[in-house]
Amino acid sequence: MNSKKLTSIFRVLGWISFFFLLSAPAFFLAKAQSGTSFVIRNARVFDGRKILGQADVWVENGKIKAVGKNLKVPSDARVIEASGDTLLPGLIDSHTHAWGDALKEAEIFGVTTELDMFTGVKYMQQVKEDQAEGKDLDLADLRSAGSLATAPGGHGTEYGIQIPTLSSPAESQPWVDARIAEGSDYIKIVIDDGSAYGSHRPTLDNETLKAVVDAAHKRGKIAVVHIGTQQDARAAIEAGADGLAHLFADSAPEPDFGKFVAAHHAFIVPTLTVLESVSGVPTGESLTNDSHIIPYLTSDDVTNLKRSFPKFPTHLSEKYAEQTIVQLKAAHVPVLAGTDAPNAGTSHGVSIHRELELLVRSGLTPQEALAAATSVPATTFHLDDRGVIAPGKRADLLLVKGDPTEDILATRDIVSVWKLGVEDDRATYRATVAKAKQDAAKAALTPAQSGTEIGLISDFEDGTSSAKFGSGWMVSTDTIAGGKSTGEMKVVSGGTNASKHALEISGVIDGGLPYAWSGVMWSPGSQPFVPVNLSAKKSISFMATGDGQTYRVLIFTASGGRIPAQQTFTAGTEWKKITVPFSAFNGTDGHDISAVLFVGGPNAGTFKFQIDDVRLE
Ligand SMILES: [Zn+2]
């Protein structure tokens, strides 16, 4: 939505990859069984548009072979008896930012297709390559905008990643053509001057907006626009946008808004979940209390679902969006379910169930809400092979207990998920999540090692990079998350005061990732990332000197999950003592710290700084 929001996106996205790749990527290794012939008998079938009633669905070689009553199938076809359950097309989330384990989590919760609205181009290309080779059957299918269209200094540029910006209509066609060459499935445009959030940032002018939309259309691509305010929404639709990636929460809809959208044949992805979160409501919290969902949520998912955006100095209300949906429904505007995961208050996959609930709260019938997550996005985004249960379509399916066409909350009681006829191994995922939670609980109780009470971590006086306690210093760079930043550490002579040695950290930030980093990491436990109770101390202090650039201290805690808290410092030509209280790191008291990093980035370029006398005080 605004800069804070996107910062949050990248903090989440980036560090998901960071942590995920540090730990064993067991989820990705789960091997799907090969697709075979099976029939799901006697389920209530919602085909994406309407209820077919009780029927059989026969799947062969990843596709739906037949739908009907008492289907005759080959004798070797497995029979899945599903009376009392409801079979739906696999869900489509029409607004996400995919990265790390996003697509795995999505499929666990029945989302078999994600329409990503801005991610790393390299990630998008890699996933698509794997998908084309028939891999990744345990991951949601990805369609992506790749990079986004924004003004220089506009929303999306604030992370040091190279986002190709635009400043005039003339640049539009080459910009769009470059995105298509990279593999973008559609074009995402940002119109947001920050005013909805009481801030200000540059944004594309209406002429450039229109030129990008026209350039996309010239190449047969859909143009989707992120907007901040109702005024932006009108401007985007007037410029010919095919759809909006959000509704607005800054004002009640003008009485003709629905008719206006309908007259322009545009579609809307309201993203009620994230609008609720932006309004200060932790929209995902109810999901974390649902017994059908809890076993499949990692502790990081839970942390993020319980968050919301900080209060902005403007009056934002998700209720305005709900009022707008009443108008959209009356005007027959296509409404698509999208979550904007993994923003604060959301998580991949699981949040679509909250979005469905909010769509129903806004006045859609449960069937209309289900269509908003199946047939409607499939039609809108020209995904002709999915979104409905019919012969010849992909066997992307979701089987749930009960009847979500009557009670939308029933989508949460998932029996099975299939992608291309291959059943997702939810049991293994559930066991892995349970084990990770147990391990974290155990580790958090681990007392600090002896030596902690003195507080000195390292003064490097013995000429090595050893630490007095914990698991020592190691280089950490974004290469583990697909980046190309390089780094090294070495003990150098000299140091602060009468010190003989210090630790020098240098490298090159590639800038190819929005959260690029390079530096050193120290963990207080016997192994990297094992959380330890350091609450007997109140702050971390260190001496620093360097090239004058800004650097970051990152602290990971078990309760904070994959997202580190960070504080910046400047390493100037003179040695300077820097003391940061634990509480400055998202209010932690230090009881479950798992790692401390000193890093450069995310801005691209070379860097060099030294640290010395690192201690807890
Ligand atoms: Zn978004």
Tab-separated table of N, CA, C and O and ligand atoms in Angstrom, residues 1 5-6 9 95-97 117-118 188 226 245-246 271 274 340-341 343, ligand 1:
chain	number	residue	atom	x	y	z
A	1	MET	N	0.851	-1.184	0.000
A	1	MET	CA	0.000	0.000	0.000
A	1	MET	C	0.889	1.238	0.000
A	1	MET	O	0.973	1.943	-0.947
A	5	LYS	N	4.199	-0.209	4.130
A	5	LYS	CA	3.633	-1.511	3.815
A	5	LYS	C	4.603	-2.316	2.956
A	5	LYS	O	4.858	-3.476	3.208
A	6	LEU	N	5.141	-1.657	1.939
A	6	LEU	CA	6.001	-2.421	1.063
A	6	LEU	C	7.307	-2.770	1.763
A	6	LEU	O	7.874	-3.831	1.532
A	9	ILE	N	6.523	-5.772	3.331
A	9	ILE	CA	6.505	-6.889	2.394
A	9	ILE	C	7.907	-7.444	2.246
A	9	ILE	O	8.139	-8.624	2.360
A	95	HIS	N	-4.020	-11.608	-5.442
A	95	HIS	CA	-3.041	-10.568	-5.085
A	95	HIS	C	-2.106	-11.101	-3.998
A	95	HIS	O	-2.461	-11.151	-2.828
A	96	THR	N	-0.915	-11.490	-4.406
A	96	THR	CA	0.096	-11.921	-3.432
A	96	THR	C	1.455	-11.381	-3.845
A	96	THR	O	1.622	-10.845	-4.947
A	97	HIS	N	2.391	-11.542	-2.932
A	97	HIS	CA	3.800	-11.310	-3.258
A	97	HIS	C	4.521	-12.592	-2.873
A	97	HIS	O	4.704	-12.876	-1.694
A	117	MET	N	1.742	-10.019	-7.570
A	117	MET	CA	1.625	-8.641	-8.058
A	117	MET	C	2.910	-7.825	-7.862
A	117	MET	O	2.855	-6.594	-7.847
A	118	PHE	N	4.026	-8.513	-7.706
A	118	PHE	CA	5.335	-7.845	-7.610
A	118	PHE	C	6.252	-8.741	-6.790
A	118	PHE	O	6.028	-8.944	-5.607
A	188	LYS	N	1.804	-4.570	-13.710
A	188	LYS	CA	1.353	-3.966	-12.454
A	188	LYS	C	1.869	-2.534	-12.397
A	188	LYS	O	3.054	-2.280	-12.627
A	226	HIS	N	-2.283	-0.631	-8.621
A	226	HIS	CA	-2.317	-0.400	-7.173
A	226	HIS	C	-2.709	1.057	-6.970
A	226	HIS	O	-2.098	1.945	-7.568
A	245	ALA	N	-5.802	-3.492	-8.070
A	245	ALA	CA	-5.214	-4.507	-7.195
A	245	ALA	C	-5.640	-4.339	-5.743
A	245	ALA	O	-5.344	-5.186	-4.903
A	246	HIS	N	-6.304	-3.233	-5.444
A	246	HIS	CA	-6.835	-2.959	-4.101
A	246	HIS	C	-8.109	-2.153	-4.252
A	246	HIS	O	-8.293	-1.491	-5.273
A	271	THR	N	-8.926	-6.894	-1.761
A	271	THR	CA	-7.939	-7.163	-0.691
A	271	THR	C	-8.424	-6.638	0.658
A	271	THR	O	-7.748	-5.852	1.318
A	274	VAL	N	-6.039	-7.031	3.822
A	274	VAL	CA	-4.951	-6.075	4.066
A	274	VAL	C	-5.509	-4.684	4.357
A	274	VAL	O	-4.909	-3.924	5.125
A	340	ASP	N	-3.096	-9.978	-0.658
A	340	ASP	CA	-1.884	-9.173	-0.510
A	340	ASP	C	-0.913	-9.805	0.502
A	340	ASP	O	-0.117	-9.094	1.126
A	341	ALA	N	-0.991	-11.119	0.678
A	341	ALA	CA	-0.021	-11.808	1.538
A	341	ALA	C	1.371	-11.620	0.958
A	341	ALA	O	1.516	-11.555	-0.256
A	343	ASN	N	1.691	-9.423	3.702
A	343	ASN	CA	1.706	-8.199	4.498
A	343	ASN	C	1.276	-8.472	5.934
A	343	ASN	O	0.694	-9.515	6.234
B	1	ZN	ZN	0.531	-5.948	-2.930
